Tab-separated table of C-alpha atoms and ligand atoms in Angstrom:
chain	number	residue	atom	x	y	z
A	14	UNK	CA	0.000	0.000	0.000
A	15	UNK	CA	0.915	3.647	-0.167
A	16	UNK	CA	3.594	5.225	2.060
A	17	UNK	CA	3.078	8.897	1.335
A	18	UNK	CA	-0.271	10.537	0.616
A	19	UNK	CA	-1.388	13.754	-0.977
A	20	UNK	CA	-4.019	14.999	1.425
A	21	UNK	CA	-6.700	17.646	1.575
A	22	UNK	CA	-8.427	19.048	4.627
A	23	UNK	CA	-11.729	20.506	3.502
A	24	UNK	CA	-13.078	23.610	5.198
A	25	UNK	CA	-16.192	25.762	5.044
A	26	UNK	CA	-15.848	28.922	2.961
A	27	UNK	CA	-14.057	31.517	5.075
A	28	UNK	CA	-12.387	29.013	7.387
A	29	UNK	CA	-9.575	27.797	5.093
A	30	UNK	CA	-6.918	29.993	6.708
A	31	UNK	CA	-7.869	28.761	10.171
A	32	UNK	CA	-7.552	25.136	9.081
A	33	UNK	CA	-4.242	26.051	7.428
A	34	UNK	CA	-3.007	27.500	10.693
A	35	UNK	CA	-4.085	24.405	12.605
A	36	UNK	CA	-2.201	22.185	10.162
A	37	UNK	CA	0.909	24.355	10.486
A	38	UNK	CA	0.679	24.127	14.263
A	39	UNK	CA	0.577	20.333	13.880
A	40	UNK	CA	3.794	20.574	11.873
A	41	UNK	CA	2.647	20.374	8.239
A	42	UNK	CA	3.516	22.458	5.231
A	43	UNK	CA	0.318	23.655	3.654
A	44	UNK	CA	-1.184	25.152	0.565
A	45	UNK	CA	-4.440	27.009	1.192
A	46	UNK	CA	-7.039	27.012	-1.622
A	47	UNK	CA	-10.752	27.703	-1.874
A	48	UNK	CA	-12.549	25.316	0.457
A	49	UNK	CA	-9.474	23.146	1.027
A	50	UNK	CA	-5.968	23.028	2.413
A	51	UNK	CA	-3.441	20.672	0.846
A	52	UNK	CA	-0.716	18.861	2.741
A	53	UNK	CA	1.120	15.557	2.550
A	54	UNK	CA	1.660	12.809	5.046
A	55	UNK	CA	1.779	9.144	5.948
A	56	UNK	CA	-0.907	6.891	7.392
A	57	UNK	CA	-0.264	8.257	10.870
A	58	UNK	CA	-0.868	11.781	9.592
A	59	UNK	CA	-4.307	10.775	8.318
A	60	UNK	CA	-5.023	9.569	11.842
A	61	UNK	CA	-3.517	12.581	13.570
A	62	UNK	CA	-5.278	15.213	11.481
A	63	UNK	CA	-8.659	13.505	11.795
A	64	UNK	CA	-8.226	13.352	15.555
A	65	UNK	CA	-6.899	16.874	16.067
A	66	UNK	CA	-8.233	19.352	13.493
A	67	UNK	CA	-10.942	21.448	15.126
A	68	UNK	CA	-12.126	23.601	12.227
A	69	UNK	CA	-11.911	21.216	9.235
A	70	UNK	CA	-14.783	19.239	7.719
A	71	UNK	CA	-12.969	16.185	6.377
A	72	UNK	CA	-9.593	14.739	5.462
A	73	UNK	CA	-9.411	13.296	1.961
A	74	UNK	CA	-6.704	11.425	0.081
A	75	UNK	CA	-6.047	12.769	-3.409
A	76	UNK	CA	-5.621	9.674	-5.574
A	77	UNK	CA	-4.969	11.757	-8.666
A	78	UNK	CA	-5.734	14.800	-10.782
A	79	UNK	CA	-5.982	15.095	-14.555
A	80	UNK	CA	-7.751	17.012	-17.339
A	81	UNK	CA	-11.240	15.677	-18.100
A	82	UNK	CA	-12.984	17.379	-21.008
A	83	UNK	CA	-14.733	14.234	-22.250
A	84	UNK	CA	-16.021	10.982	-20.770
A	85	UNK	CA	-13.207	9.142	-22.546
A	86	UNK	CA	-10.622	11.378	-20.905
A	87	UNK	CA	-12.345	10.870	-17.544
A	88	UNK	CA	-12.375	7.083	-17.986
A	89	UNK	CA	-8.717	6.916	-18.984
A	90	UNK	CA	-7.728	9.309	-16.214
A	91	UNK	CA	-9.467	7.285	-13.494
A	92	UNK	CA	-8.228	3.996	-14.998
A	93	UNK	CA	-4.675	5.337	-14.974
A	94	UNK	CA	-4.591	5.908	-11.195
A	95	UNK	CA	-2.923	3.383	-8.861
A	96	UNK	CA	-6.096	2.083	-7.247
A	97	UNK	CA	-4.381	-1.158	-6.292
A	98	UNK	CA	-2.389	0.846	-3.723
A	99	UNK	CA	-5.541	1.948	-1.937
A	100	UNK	CA	-8.285	-0.623	-2.472
A	101	UNK	CA	-7.727	-4.159	-1.230
A	102	UNK	CA	-9.507	-6.995	-3.018
A	103	UNK	CA	-13.062	-7.217	-1.724
A	104	UNK	CA	-13.290	-3.557	-0.686
A	105	UNK	CA	-16.487	-1.582	-1.182
A	106	UNK	CA	-15.729	1.451	-3.283
A	107	UNK	CA	-18.809	3.513	-4.114
A	108	UNK	CA	-18.320	6.681	-6.119
A	109	UNK	CA	-20.116	8.430	-3.318
A	110	UNK	CA	-19.984	11.916	-4.763
A	111	UNK	CA	-19.434	13.610	-8.109
A	112	UNK	CA	-19.358	17.350	-8.478
A	113	UNK	CA	-18.956	19.289	-11.723
A	114	UNK	CA	-18.333	23.026	-11.682
A	115	UNK	CA	-17.651	25.227	-14.706
A	116	UNK	CA	-16.808	22.174	-16.825
A	117	UNK	CA	-17.834	20.537	-20.089
A	118	UNK	CA	-18.741	17.389	-18.217
A	119	UNK	CA	-21.700	18.285	-16.087
A	120	UNK	CA	-23.852	15.202	-15.772
A	121	UNK	CA	-22.861	14.076	-12.308
A	122	UNK	CA	-24.568	10.654	-12.334
A	123	UNK	CA	-22.729	9.818	-15.598
A	124	UNK	CA	-19.436	10.968	-14.088
A	125	UNK	CA	-20.114	8.594	-11.197
A	126	UNK	CA	-20.987	5.664	-13.492
A	127	UNK	CA	-17.973	6.139	-15.798
A	128	UNK	CA	-15.597	6.538	-12.865
A	129	UNK	CA	-16.946	3.388	-11.243
A	130	UNK	CA	-16.421	1.409	-14.450
A	131	UNK	CA	-12.859	2.670	-14.723
A	132	UNK	CA	-11.951	1.664	-11.155
A	133	UNK	CA	-13.585	-1.751	-11.609
A	134	UNK	CA	-11.681	-2.361	-14.830
A	135	UNK	CA	-8.398	-1.359	-13.221
A	136	UNK	CA	-8.888	-3.676	-10.257
A	137	UNK	CA	-10.030	-6.569	-12.474
A	138	UNK	CA	-6.840	-6.169	-14.449
A	139	UNK	CA	-4.645	-5.856	-11.375
A	140	UNK	CA	-6.157	-8.816	-9.539
A	141	UNK	CA	-6.421	-10.890	-12.748
A	142	UNK	CA	-10.197	-11.149	-12.549
A	143	UNK	CA	-12.132	-11.875	-15.713
A	144	UNK	CA	-13.833	-8.843	-17.222
A	145	UNK	CA	-17.595	-9.039	-17.092
A	146	UNK	CA	-17.640	-10.791	-13.730
A	147	UNK	CA	-18.435	-8.132	-11.110
A	148	UNK	CA	-16.013	-7.692	-8.236
A	149	UNK	CA	-17.341	-8.762	-4.863
A	150	UNK	CA	-17.677	-5.696	-2.655
A	151	UNK	CA	-18.045	-7.077	0.833
A	152	UNK	CA	-15.182	-5.584	2.846
A	153	UNK	CA	-14.247	-2.203	4.254
A	154	UNK	CA	-15.687	0.838	2.538
A	155	UNK	CA	-13.618	3.441	0.673
A	156	UNK	CA	-15.838	6.320	-0.436
A	157	UNK	CA	-14.539	7.802	-3.667
A	158	UNK	CA	-15.308	11.366	-4.759
A	159	UNK	CA	-14.801	12.896	-8.178
A	160	UNK	CA	-14.730	16.650	-8.404
A	161	UNK	CA	-14.382	18.326	-11.794
A	162	UNK	CA	-13.553	22.012	-11.703
A	163	UNK	CA	-12.849	23.873	-14.943
A	164	UNK	CA	-12.360	20.572	-16.820
A	165	UNK	CA	-9.864	19.236	-14.315
A	166	UNK	CA	-10.778	16.162	-12.284
A	167	UNK	CA	-9.639	15.570	-8.728
A	168	UNK	CA	-10.258	12.031	-7.532
A	169	UNK	CA	-10.309	11.532	-3.798
A	170	UNK	CA	-11.016	8.988	-1.087
A	171	UNK	CA	-12.711	10.230	2.076
A	172	UNK	CA	-10.848	9.125	5.215
A	173	UNK	CA	-13.186	10.714	7.741
A	174	UNK	CA	-16.670	9.180	7.525
A	175	UNK	CA	-19.320	11.413	9.039
A	176	UNK	CA	-18.086	15.018	8.967
A	177	UNK	CA	-15.542	16.170	11.551
A	178	UNK	CA	-18.005	18.628	13.073
A	179	UNK	CA	-19.696	15.578	14.576
A	180	UNK	CA	-17.553	15.139	17.632
A	181	UNK	CA	-19.891	12.716	19.295
A	182	UNK	CA	-20.619	14.720	22.448
A	183	UNK	CA	-23.687	16.572	21.302
A	184	UNK	CA	-26.590	14.204	21.645
A	185	UNK	CA	-29.231	16.890	21.877
A	186	UNK	CA	-28.892	20.205	20.210
A	187	UNK	CA	-31.998	22.359	20.522
A	188	UNK	CA	-33.452	24.443	17.723
A	189	UNK	CA	-30.542	26.238	16.087
A	190	UNK	CA	-27.163	24.874	17.015
A	191	UNK	CA	-23.905	26.043	15.526
A	192	UNK	CA	-21.652	23.397	14.020
A	193	UNK	CA	-18.922	22.315	16.397
A	194	UNK	CA	-16.120	23.038	13.918
A	195	UNK	CA	-17.532	26.500	13.182
A	196	UNK	CA	-17.675	27.233	16.925
A	197	UNK	CA	-14.073	26.092	17.334
A	198	UNK	CA	-13.004	28.205	14.340
A	199	UNK	CA	-14.658	31.313	15.790
A	200	UNK	CA	-12.873	30.743	19.095
A	201	UNK	CA	-9.588	30.474	17.208
A	202	UNK	CA	-10.434	33.650	15.284
A	203	UNK	CA	-11.205	35.495	18.487
A	204	UNK	CA	-8.727	36.876	20.973
A	205	UNK	CA	-9.779	34.370	23.600
A	206	UNK	CA	-7.064	32.309	25.235
A	207	UNK	CA	-7.650	29.738	27.952
A	208	UNK	CA	-6.450	32.174	30.627
A	209	UNK	CA	-9.242	34.649	29.873
A	210	UNK	CA	-12.813	34.479	31.133
A	211	UNK	CA	-15.281	33.397	28.434
A	212	UNK	CA	-19.043	33.880	28.507
A	213	UNK	CA	-21.594	32.657	26.001
A	214	UNK	CA	-24.787	34.428	27.153
A	215	UNK	CA	-26.970	32.588	24.587
A	216	UNK	CA	-25.298	29.216	24.920
A	217	UNK	CA	-28.094	26.909	23.740
A	218	UNK	CA	-26.641	23.391	23.701
A	219	UNK	CA	-23.313	24.746	24.956
A	220	UNK	CA	-21.208	24.343	21.799
A	221	UNK	CA	-18.937	27.403	22.197
A	222	UNK	CA	-18.264	26.665	25.870
A	223	UNK	CA	-17.564	22.991	25.243
A	224	UNK	CA	-15.243	23.677	22.303
A	225	UNK	CA	-13.411	26.301	24.372
A	226	UNK	CA	-12.959	23.932	27.293
A	227	UNK	CA	-11.666	21.250	24.902
A	228	UNK	CA	-9.110	23.731	23.543
A	229	UNK	CA	-8.190	24.741	27.101
A	230	UNK	CA	-7.676	21.154	28.280
A	231	UNK	CA	-5.939	20.128	25.029
A	232	UNK	CA	-8.593	17.539	24.276
A	233	UNK	CA	-8.516	16.166	20.752
A	234	UNK	CA	-11.928	16.885	19.229
A	235	UNK	CA	-12.069	13.447	17.583
A	236	UNK	CA	-11.352	11.405	20.677
A	237	UNK	CA	-14.938	10.287	21.175
A	238	UNK	CA	-15.833	9.257	17.629
A	239	UNK	CA	-14.869	6.843	14.905
A	240	UNK	CA	-13.430	7.439	11.451
A	241	UNK	CA	-13.810	5.702	8.085
A	242	UNK	CA	-10.114	4.789	7.967
A	243	UNK	CA	-10.423	2.690	11.119
A	244	UNK	CA	-12.084	-0.056	9.064
A	245	UNK	CA	-9.367	-0.115	6.391
A	246	UNK	CA	-7.219	-3.260	6.485
A	247	UNK	CA	-3.987	-1.408	5.708
A	248	UNK	CA	-4.389	1.118	8.500
A	249	UNK	CA	-2.363	-0.465	11.278
A	250	UNK	CA	-4.342	-0.865	14.480
A	251	UNK	CA	-1.331	-0.058	16.601
A	252	UNK	CA	-0.959	3.312	14.877
A	253	UNK	CA	-4.596	4.095	15.603
A	254	UNK	CA	-4.275	2.974	19.220
A	255	UNK	CA	-1.060	4.949	19.669
A	256	UNK	CA	-2.570	8.177	18.345
A	257	UNK	CA	-5.622	7.763	20.585
A	258	UNK	CA	-3.430	7.084	23.596
A	259	UNK	CA	-1.317	10.159	22.860
A	260	UNK	CA	-4.478	12.222	22.577
A	261	UNK	CA	-5.652	10.915	25.956
A	262	UNK	CA	-2.272	11.632	27.525
A	263	UNK	CA	-2.326	15.189	26.259
A	264	UNK	CA	-5.492	16.065	28.207
A	265	UNK	CA	-4.675	18.498	30.990
A	266	UNK	CA	-7.447	18.715	33.561
A	267	UNK	CA	-5.413	20.938	35.857
A	268	UNK	CA	-5.707	24.005	33.603
A	269	UNK	CA	-7.746	26.683	35.359
A	270	UNK	CA	-10.596	27.737	33.080
A	271	UNK	CA	-13.260	30.373	33.567
A	272	UNK	CA	-15.966	29.450	31.056
A	273	UNK	CA	-19.676	30.175	31.534
A	274	UNK	CA	-22.740	29.497	29.433
A	275	UNK	CA	-26.122	31.099	30.064
A	276	UNK	CA	-29.448	30.774	28.341
A	277	UNK	CA	-32.944	32.022	29.018
A	278	UNK	CA	-34.260	28.512	28.405
A	279	UNK	CA	-33.724	26.130	31.328
A	280	UNK	CA	-34.136	23.092	29.068
A	281	UNK	CA	-31.183	24.224	26.965
A	282	UNK	CA	-29.087	24.532	30.124
A	283	UNK	CA	-29.903	20.912	30.998
A	284	UNK	CA	-28.906	19.841	27.477
A	285	UNK	CA	-25.688	21.864	27.621
A	286	UNK	CA	-24.757	20.216	30.915
A	287	UNK	CA	-25.372	16.757	29.473
A	288	UNK	CA	-23.313	17.505	26.369
A	289	UNK	CA	-20.423	18.846	28.437
A	290	UNK	CA	-20.475	15.726	30.572
A	291	UNK	CA	-20.415	13.583	27.446
A	292	UNK	CA	-17.354	15.522	26.242
A	293	UNK	CA	-15.556	14.627	29.473
A	294	UNK	CA	-16.054	18.118	30.904
A	295	UNK	CA	-18.279	17.540	33.908
A	296	UNK	CA	-18.097	20.518	36.302
A	297	UNK	CA	-15.581	22.340	34.095
A	298	UNK	CA	-18.065	24.869	32.660
A	299	UNK	CA	-20.567	26.897	34.643
A	300	UNK	CA	-23.992	26.570	32.984
A	301	UNK	CA	-26.842	28.607	34.415
A	302	UNK	CA	-30.302	29.710	33.330
A	303	UNK	CA	-30.192	33.476	32.939
A	304	UNK	CA	-31.420	36.224	30.627
A	305	UNK	CA	-28.601	37.970	28.829
A	306	UNK	CA	-30.128	41.272	29.975
A	307	UNK	CA	-29.133	40.271	33.522
A	308	UNK	CA	-25.471	39.671	32.694
A	309	UNK	CA	-23.129	41.512	35.031
A	310	UNK	CA	-19.527	40.871	35.972
A	311	UNK	CA	-16.646	42.527	37.793
A	312	UNK	CA	-14.084	40.463	35.906
A	313	UNK	CA	-11.953	42.184	33.293
A	314	UNK	CA	-10.430	41.380	29.900
A	315	UNK	CA	-12.867	38.591	29.168
A	316	UNK	CA	-14.479	37.501	25.925
A	317	UNK	CA	-18.176	37.255	25.144
A	318	UNK	CA	-19.100	34.969	22.266
A	319	UNK	CA	-22.741	34.844	21.293
A	320	UNK	CA	-24.813	33.314	18.561
A	321	UNK	CA	-28.160	34.930	19.395
A	322	UNK	CA	-31.460	34.078	17.734
A	323	UNK	CA	-31.775	35.369	14.145
A	324	UNK	CA	-35.050	36.535	12.681
A	325	UNK	CA	-35.410	33.609	10.292
A	326	UNK	CA	-34.674	31.086	12.933
A	327	UNK	CA	-36.145	31.519	16.331
A	328	UNK	CA	-37.786	34.837	17.023
A	329	UNK	CA	-39.989	37.234	15.119
A	330	UNK	CA	-38.363	40.415	13.812
A	331	UNK	CA	-39.626	42.760	16.492
A	332	UNK	CA	-38.376	40.575	19.295
A	333	UNK	CA	-34.960	40.310	17.596
A	334	UNK	CA	-34.751	44.109	17.307
A	335	UNK	CA	-35.417	44.500	21.003
A	336	UNK	CA	-33.055	41.694	21.974
A	337	UNK	CA	-30.129	43.099	19.942
A	338	UNK	CA	-30.751	46.536	21.419
A	339	UNK	CA	-30.658	45.081	24.908
A	340	UNK	CA	-27.499	43.155	24.084
A	341	UNK	CA	-25.806	46.446	23.228
A	342	UNK	CA	-26.980	48.023	26.474
A	343	UNK	CA	-25.832	45.034	28.534
A	344	UNK	CA	-22.487	44.311	26.872
A	345	UNK	CA	-21.240	47.858	26.260
A	346	UNK	CA	-20.557	48.685	29.924
A	347	UNK	CA	-18.151	45.712	30.016
A	348	UNK	CA	-15.483	47.922	28.478
A	349	UNK	CA	-12.459	45.676	28.821
A	350	UNK	CA	-14.307	42.679	27.368
A	351	UNK	CA	-14.177	41.749	23.695
A	352	UNK	CA	-17.455	40.718	22.088
A	353	UNK	CA	-17.930	38.390	19.116
A	354	UNK	CA	-21.478	38.140	17.875
A	355	UNK	CA	-22.556	35.846	15.051
A	356	UNK	CA	-25.792	36.679	13.272
A	357	UNK	CA	-27.281	36.760	9.781
A	358	UNK	CA	-29.122	40.002	10.580
A	359	UNK	CA	-27.625	42.717	8.394
A	360	UNK	CA	-29.154	45.390	10.597
A	361	UNK	CA	-27.347	44.101	13.646
A	362	UNK	CA	-25.102	47.124	14.224
A	363	UNK	CA	-28.020	49.554	14.053
A	364	UNK	CA	-30.017	47.543	16.547
A	365	UNK	CA	-27.021	46.966	18.826
A	366	UNK	CA	-26.229	50.666	18.398
A	367	UNK	CA	-22.517	50.295	17.765
A	368	UNK	CA	-20.419	49.824	14.660
A	369	UNK	CA	-18.214	46.747	14.899
A	370	UNK	CA	-14.416	47.137	14.938
A	371	UNK	CA	-14.261	44.308	12.447
A	372	UNK	CA	-16.718	42.142	10.506
A	373	UNK	CA	-16.076	38.734	9.010
A	374	UNK	CA	-18.320	36.860	6.586
A	375	UNK	CA	-18.895	33.194	7.372
A	376	UNK	CA	-21.362	30.474	6.467
A	377	UNK	CA	-23.382	28.652	9.097
A	378	UNK	CA	-24.345	25.749	6.850
A	379	UNK	CA	-25.721	27.520	3.782
A	380	UNK	CA	-26.785	30.615	5.711
A	381	UNK	CA	-24.547	33.645	5.250
A	382	UNK	CA	-23.717	35.128	8.628
A	383	UNK	CA	-21.399	37.838	9.895
A	384	UNK	CA	-19.139	37.731	12.887
A	385	UNK	CA	-19.318	41.203	14.441
A	386	UNK	CA	-16.200	41.876	16.483
A	387	UNK	CA	-15.886	44.504	19.203
A	388	UNK	CA	-12.504	44.565	20.898
A	389	UNK	CA	-12.096	45.287	24.584
A	390	UNK	CA	-10.353	48.519	25.485
A	391	UNK	CA	-7.137	47.076	26.793
A	392	UNK	CA	-6.707	44.944	23.714
A	393	UNK	CA	-7.259	47.962	21.491
A	394	UNK	CA	-4.592	50.040	23.205
A	395	UNK	CA	-1.974	47.346	22.778
A	396	UNK	CA	-2.923	46.482	19.225
B	30	LIG	N1	-24.884	28.410	19.803
B	30	LIG	C1	-25.978	27.658	20.378
B	30	LIG	C2	-27.302	28.022	19.771
B	30	LIG	C3	-27.810	29.389	20.172
B	30	LIG	S1	-29.471	29.645	19.627
B	30	LIG	C4	-25.758	26.174	20.185
B	30	LIG	O1	-24.771	25.788	19.587
B	30	LIG	O2	-26.601	25.372	20.588
B	30	LIG	C5	-29.893	31.058	20.561
B	30	LIG	C6	-30.158	30.787	22.022
B	30	LIG	O3	-30.448	32.046	22.607
B	30	LIG	C7	-31.377	29.911	22.292
B	30	LIG	O4	-30.972	28.775	23.012
B	30	LIG	C8	-32.305	30.799	23.126
B	30	LIG	O5	-32.955	30.107	24.188
B	30	LIG	C9	-31.353	31.841	23.674
B	30	LIG	N2	-31.969	33.120	24.052
B	30	LIG	C10	-32.952	33.802	23.420
B	30	LIG	N3	-33.221	34.941	24.073
B	30	LIG	C11	-32.395	35.002	25.136
B	30	LIG	C12	-32.179	35.935	26.187
B	30	LIG	N4	-32.901	37.043	26.278
B	30	LIG	N5	-31.227	35.658	27.101
B	30	LIG	C13	-30.481	34.544	27.044
B	30	LIG	N6	-30.651	33.608	26.073
B	30	LIG	C14	-31.584	33.838	25.122
């Protein structure tokens, strides 16, 4: 099987640079592109990045790339790749996804069918199986993806399985949760560090607080879930076990954290507590039922991160207007605190009655949202 892999970490639009930074911190050289960050590594790097990347969506192996203007070119291109180095005899290998953008080939189901035929033919040849007799697909699954952008095909195998935002700790999520990897990315974008107080005054299922505590305690986000590669025969079990053990050993429960989550809805507070416990963070975060209008603190230099209700989601427009206005009145007196507020409401600054120091466009799923950033006074002076 393969020694060295060309790899891609996929990321939501706007989060590529964050994923790039995470990969660099893990020791990789990277190339940041739209929606993806490229790097290379061995089997253990597939394991490590799946376990440790907080903001990425998936890790994929790039099997090959080639021009594909016609179905013939696509077939020959896929056939020409070294599938025998990835797919053991008996493996399941669905062409799980085909995507065509700005390309002559645009019929995605046909791209899937042609690609499948090409892989089958290659494996039949390699394993000396007669043509016409279908290969048995009974073993581990390797999900293949074909993406054609401007007539160039990239053929990949997904190593992750269900997306990396699914950490496994959030069993209940309430009405409008933020994705775990988006929450982690926003924390990494913010000026919060584990030695600063953090408050999420609209914490819902507790995602921001839990992700922050995981960062603070150096908990690998993937420790409580499984990955597609774990079923692959050529992924050595001892490598997987070693990486998991290292991740467990890295947890530091002695770090002093000051993380609080509040919500007006007592049921959400119960859910947040359960999720935190599931993430191994029992009694690490303070969760309490409280209206954000009642938020007061004497602490300084903290960070508020909030993903309040948006009009389209939870509250009617009038109620949102009032809520955002009250947020401004409540948060503004906390002068040394930085505030990061994520909402799709383009009138946010007017309602909050303050122009943000910085705005950043992000996508919460398919919904365009902005991260409004207000920096605390001390931070501003030193900047
Ligand atoms: N980020 C959260 C989702 C937040 S949804 C998660 O990942 O689950 C917005 C939350 O704001 C809801 O849970 C809602 O109950 C809460 N909320 C609405 N009005 C509030 C108020 N006045 N004070 C505090 N919380 C409020």
